[in-house]
Every structure is written in structure tokens, then in C-alpha cells.
């Protein structure tokens, strides 16, 4: 099979760091962090979160609304006609919240009375992210929703890359979206991995993750001249534990190896790494060790979770957008939240905005269930 | 893509043998269950007997697994075993789990926790099992599979999604084999939803899991070749066609159930026998031993996807 | 006095054994199979990190105890005995 180049034709993103790419870059440039209490719903859990503020949702389903915002930004920046009838346009998105039958009011009513407002279910059945976007833009191509927990967003991009390489579609809109929701807030709290302070990825004193919300979207095309490309995607399973990463990072290692091999490059060609860096004790230790082992302790690495929080199913897609932006802009932001080096971790993220000149960058994701993924993004040779 | 192994678990029992036997025997009676102690309302269902989910050996690394995960692990493990293929260490297997609704019983259990004990007092074990990809995680650890794994969800299109991605992974050389299948479960809340949304006289809700071990087309098939396409590409009628799904097959209505139709079609080709009662038959195809049957093609319920199974 | 304390420890141990078996899906283990000084993690009862956070919830729900610092948790959760002693030391004896 010919190793097609997959061009990134357009991008869009929304998170606590900014409601679009321009705002996001401004926040990264200044090192601005937008973190605060939960305002979207009533909760007794007093944890800092990264909500998208000053945002007028486009529809009742907030996850879908966030996705629509990112898709609209990407389509606005796209120089072709996304609804071109002669093109097969695939849609693939990752999520966690939008896929679940998790409406508390509905369930409470059912539990108490044996019946409940069935329109909630209609909304759920009409809320499949890929279906909604395909219908809205009258797209005739494959569609999928990837539900791989915290690597869903990057895995959705991986599915789109597979479709394009196999000529299943000509163009793909791929990414991920998740809203800040009560269920994961309670869940991550019960796992004891949520921090009382804004998350501090890779820091010696990190106390866990902070949740966020958002969406990230790429428009991908095969064999098209572009400034940025998805060079390769790789993934691997730990086959180890439902919630804990493999202590040696087995799945992450095979994901990185697959991606580097598929890209046809060497480890040393990677100029910088946008790490998953959730700021939990285990994730950062395992991820940092693998990165340090593969790329050496001096690799330029950073985590953007300090700006966005952990956006779950959106994270991998948002970070793919951030990685592509860093290549395009020629700089990476300071790792917000990071202050003190942890000797147990093999890497030390950058404390200030740093210039980057290389051609290749890597974005990594680790998820519940032992899913691991790696994405190589490439800048056109100058 | 060739089917090398089948594993299935449903109201008809576990394994392709009990599935075939049930197809021979024809329709079974559904169980009547009460989905709410308040309204005492009942609904007929084709549910999986908990006894069928007991297998210490196959589930030894699945102590905490819920029904959803257990069904998937057993079906996936059986598909691998059924193939008889010894996977060498350097050969990658991928796992693709597709599900219409995910482990909703576990999600509801988690909501019970929030309602009963408060937000700060919920079970982390239940939460971690409420993610859709918990089943894929258990499959990977139970079968020690370190290749790529993905979980897809798209209601009735879940299985065709999975087949399409499996085909892409194999063609691309990402893995030599893919374990691809579906899993969906029943729960009281889902039974209420089905009671509201489905025409129960025609569609009795079911649950279960079916997995296939798939290989590239060039490897000799234990069962048959399988492909799925958008319906525009498929020819609708060539005499041997089977037109569409029956309204209520022996395993019940399962949103992701096209995998079950594919499993029965593969078994029909392998056994050279057309089974009644699960697919609407064309009049010229009779339910008897047939050496001539080489191809089965049928639409899914939405009439948008055509599945095409061929034996060479 | 000492006798009643020991009696109370026995009660707590028994209650914990039942809770662990019920809530950690310990297949084929009966409460009475668990030794009083059973090591909980690794080689002992074979529990893992997910069980550890589940025990935190069990202590909260059943004894009103909050274990926030998991480093301290490691000592408390070492064996059934250390766990029972922690519960005894941090809850009131209702029999008195």
C-alpha cells in the first residue's frame, strides 16, 4: 500500500484556553490560565475545573455544541467546498460523555416512578456526533464515533487516517469533543486522582488531574499540497489493567514505535512532544519515563493540560491541533502548572515559551483501559 | 476479508455450536421480565442467562468485570479459539469492539451511587467500568493482545463501522488479524426505553455479543469472505439473495445485532444449510440442505448497508 | 477493658472481611477464608490500586472515615489487621 501523505487542510478548537485558534494562541503566548469553580451544574465537589467561559451554546447538548464550534471554525478556514457532492467526506469523532445514557434526572424519575420523560432518549438517539455533523453538511462518506475514553480524540483522527489511506473517503473531518459533566467529575474524584489545585503536569508535587471541556477538529485530505500533515498514527494496548497504566509503558512504547515507523523517520527526527501529561502520579511517571527513554532527557516536551484541564474524549484531538499550531507558529508554550522537576520522571517540561524549528512533532495520549496512541505531525519542508 | 473464527453469546447460549443448534430448532419463547417494581410493568426479552457467563478459566483476569464485559470477553475469546490459529508473538492482533449503547447498566449503577450515597461517595470501580471501552480493555488483558484496540459506537451501524475499520487495519498492515464484534446488554431502564420506543409485538429486545477473528482475504477462510458496503454498491437481487432482516430473530432485537446475522450467514455457508426463522427468505430459497449456496447477501435493517458473505 | 477492646477489633475485622468480599468482587473467597493478618495487596489477597480506592469509599460509607492521603493509606491498608486497628482507633466504640 502506498504511504499516502495526509494533509491537514484546516483546523478548529475550543477549550478553556480559548474559544478558537486565535484566542488559544494568545493564551499560550501570555501563559494565561483560565481555571475556576464549577459553574455549569450544581455540585458538592469543590475542585478547580477548566470550563469554556463566555460561551453561548449552539444547542442543548453541550458536547455537540462544542464540537459544532470547532467544526465551524475548521470549515471556515477550509479552502474547498466541504459539501461537494463529488467528494466522499468521512466524519469521525471521539467522545466519552455524548455516547452515554447518563441523564441523572431521567434515571431518577425512572427509578422512582417506573417511567420517565422519553424525549431525553430521543435527544440521546439524535445526538450521535458523527451523524449530526454528516447530516448538517450533507456529507456522503463513512462515519464513526470512537469511544476509547481519554484517547478517543486522537484515535478518531487515527480512524480517519486509515479511511484516507485505504481510499474509503477523499476528505475527513476528524476530532473529538466532551463537555464538563457531573459523571466523570464524581468518577475521577472517587478514583482519588483529581487535584484540589489546578493540575500541575510532570511537577514533583503534582496531585492529580483537573477536568476540562472542549473540542478539537482537523480537516484531512489525501495527496494535497499543504503546510501541515498528519505523518503517522500508531496505537497499542497495555493488556494490563482497566485504570492503571502499564508500569513500563508497554502500550505507549508500541504506539510510538508504530507511529515513527509508519512516518518513515527516526526518533531523533522528532523535535518536540506534546505529552498527554494529565498530572496524575502514575500517568506522568510512566509517560515521562517512556519519553525520556526514547528521546533522551533533553527533549522539548510540554503538556497543555495546565491550560485546558483534561478534556477526556476531546483531549487527543485538541492536542493534535495544538501540536500542528506549534509547528506552524514555530514556538511551544510554557508548560502551565509545572514548577519543580520530578527526578523520578525522565523529562522536564519547558518553563517558558520556546522557539522550535524542527519538521516533526509527536503528540501522545494514554487512556483508561490501557489504550495508548501517538500521532506524528509534520511541517512542509521549507 | 476472511472469517477465521466465530464466537457468540446470546439468549441461545454460548458458542457457534449452540447457536447453530438453535437456528435448526427455530424460534424460542422470550422471557417475561418486570422492569419496574413501581409500575410492575413487564416486557418480553431474549436475555442471556447468567449461568452462561460463568467460566472461571476464560474470565480469570476479569474479577470485577460486569455482564457487558464478560459477554464480550467470552465471545472474543471463543472467536480466537474457534479459529484454531496460533498467533505468533510477532503477529499483531487488533481489537475492535462496537456497541450501540455501551455498558448502560453500569452507568445506571453509577447514577444509583450518586443518588444514594452522594457525589463524594461513589464507587471508583463502577465508574471505571462505565466507559464504553472497558470491554476492549478486558479482551486485551484476558487474551494478552497488545495490538491496536478501538471501541466504536453508532447505534445500528456499529458493526458495519467495525468491519470497515478492521478491513482498513488489515489492508494497511497495522495488524495481521482483527478480533471485531459487537456487544450490547439489557437493563431495566433499557427495557422501559424499548417498551416505549419499539413495537414489542414485532421486536423483542435481546442482548449478547458476537465476535469474529478476521484475516486478510488471501489466507484460506475457515468460514467465508465477508464485506460490507453502502447499499448503492450492492446488487439487490440475483436469486440467491436474502433480502433483509427478519423482524424478530431468535436472539431478539439488538441494535448492534447485524453481527448476529453475519454469524448465522457464515454458519449457513459453512454448513451448506439455510436456516429459517431469522432472515426473511426469498421464496426460491428453501430451508433445506443446499450444496449450491455460495453467497449470501442481505441488507441491514436500515437498508443502507449490504453485507456480502461468499464461500469459495 | 482490654478484653472489650479485643472483642471490638474482632467485630471490626469480621465486618471488614464481609465488606471486602462483597464490594471487591473477590470470587471464590469467603469472609472466613481471610486471615486476621492477611496482607491485602500483591502476594496476599491480591488487591490492586483500584481496590485501594474502593476501600477508601468503603471506609467512608461504613465507618464515616476519610482517608485523603494515599501515602498514609499504604500503611493503613497493609493488612486486614492494620486496617481494623485504624478503624478501631478512629471510630467511637458504640458498645460503651
CSV table of N, CA, C and O in Angstrom, one decimal, chain C residues 9 29 42 77 82 87 90:
chain,number,residue,atom,x,y,z
C,9,UNK,N,-12.3,-5.3,68.2
C,9,UNK,CA,-11.4,-5.5,67.0
C,9,UNK,C,-11.9,-6.7,66.2
C,9,UNK,O,-11.9,-6.6,65.0
C,29,UNK,N,-13.7,-16.4,47.3
C,29,UNK,CA,-13.2,-16.1,48.7
C,29,UNK,C,-14.4,-15.9,49.6
C,29,UNK,O,-15.3,-15.1,49.3
C,42,UNK,N,-0.9,-7.3,46.5
C,42,UNK,CA,0.1,-8.1,45.9
C,42,UNK,C,-0.1,-9.6,46.3
C,42,UNK,O,-1.1,-10.2,46.1
C,77,UNK,N,-3.6,0.3,54.8
C,77,UNK,CA,-4.2,-0.7,54.0
C,77,UNK,C,-3.2,-2.0,53.9
C,77,UNK,O,-3.4,-2.8,53.1
C,82,UNK,N,-4.0,-4.1,60.2
C,82,UNK,CA,-3.7,-2.7,60.2
C,82,UNK,C,-5.0,-1.9,59.9
C,82,UNK,O,-5.2,-0.9,60.5
C,87,UNK,N,-9.5,1.5,61.9
C,87,UNK,CA,-10.9,1.8,62.1
C,87,UNK,C,-11.2,1.9,63.5
C,87,UNK,O,-11.9,2.8,64.0
C,90,UNK,N,-10.1,5.1,65.1
C,90,UNK,CA,-10.7,6.4,64.6
C,90,UNK,C,-12.2,6.4,64.7
C,90,UNK,O,-12.8,7.3,64.1
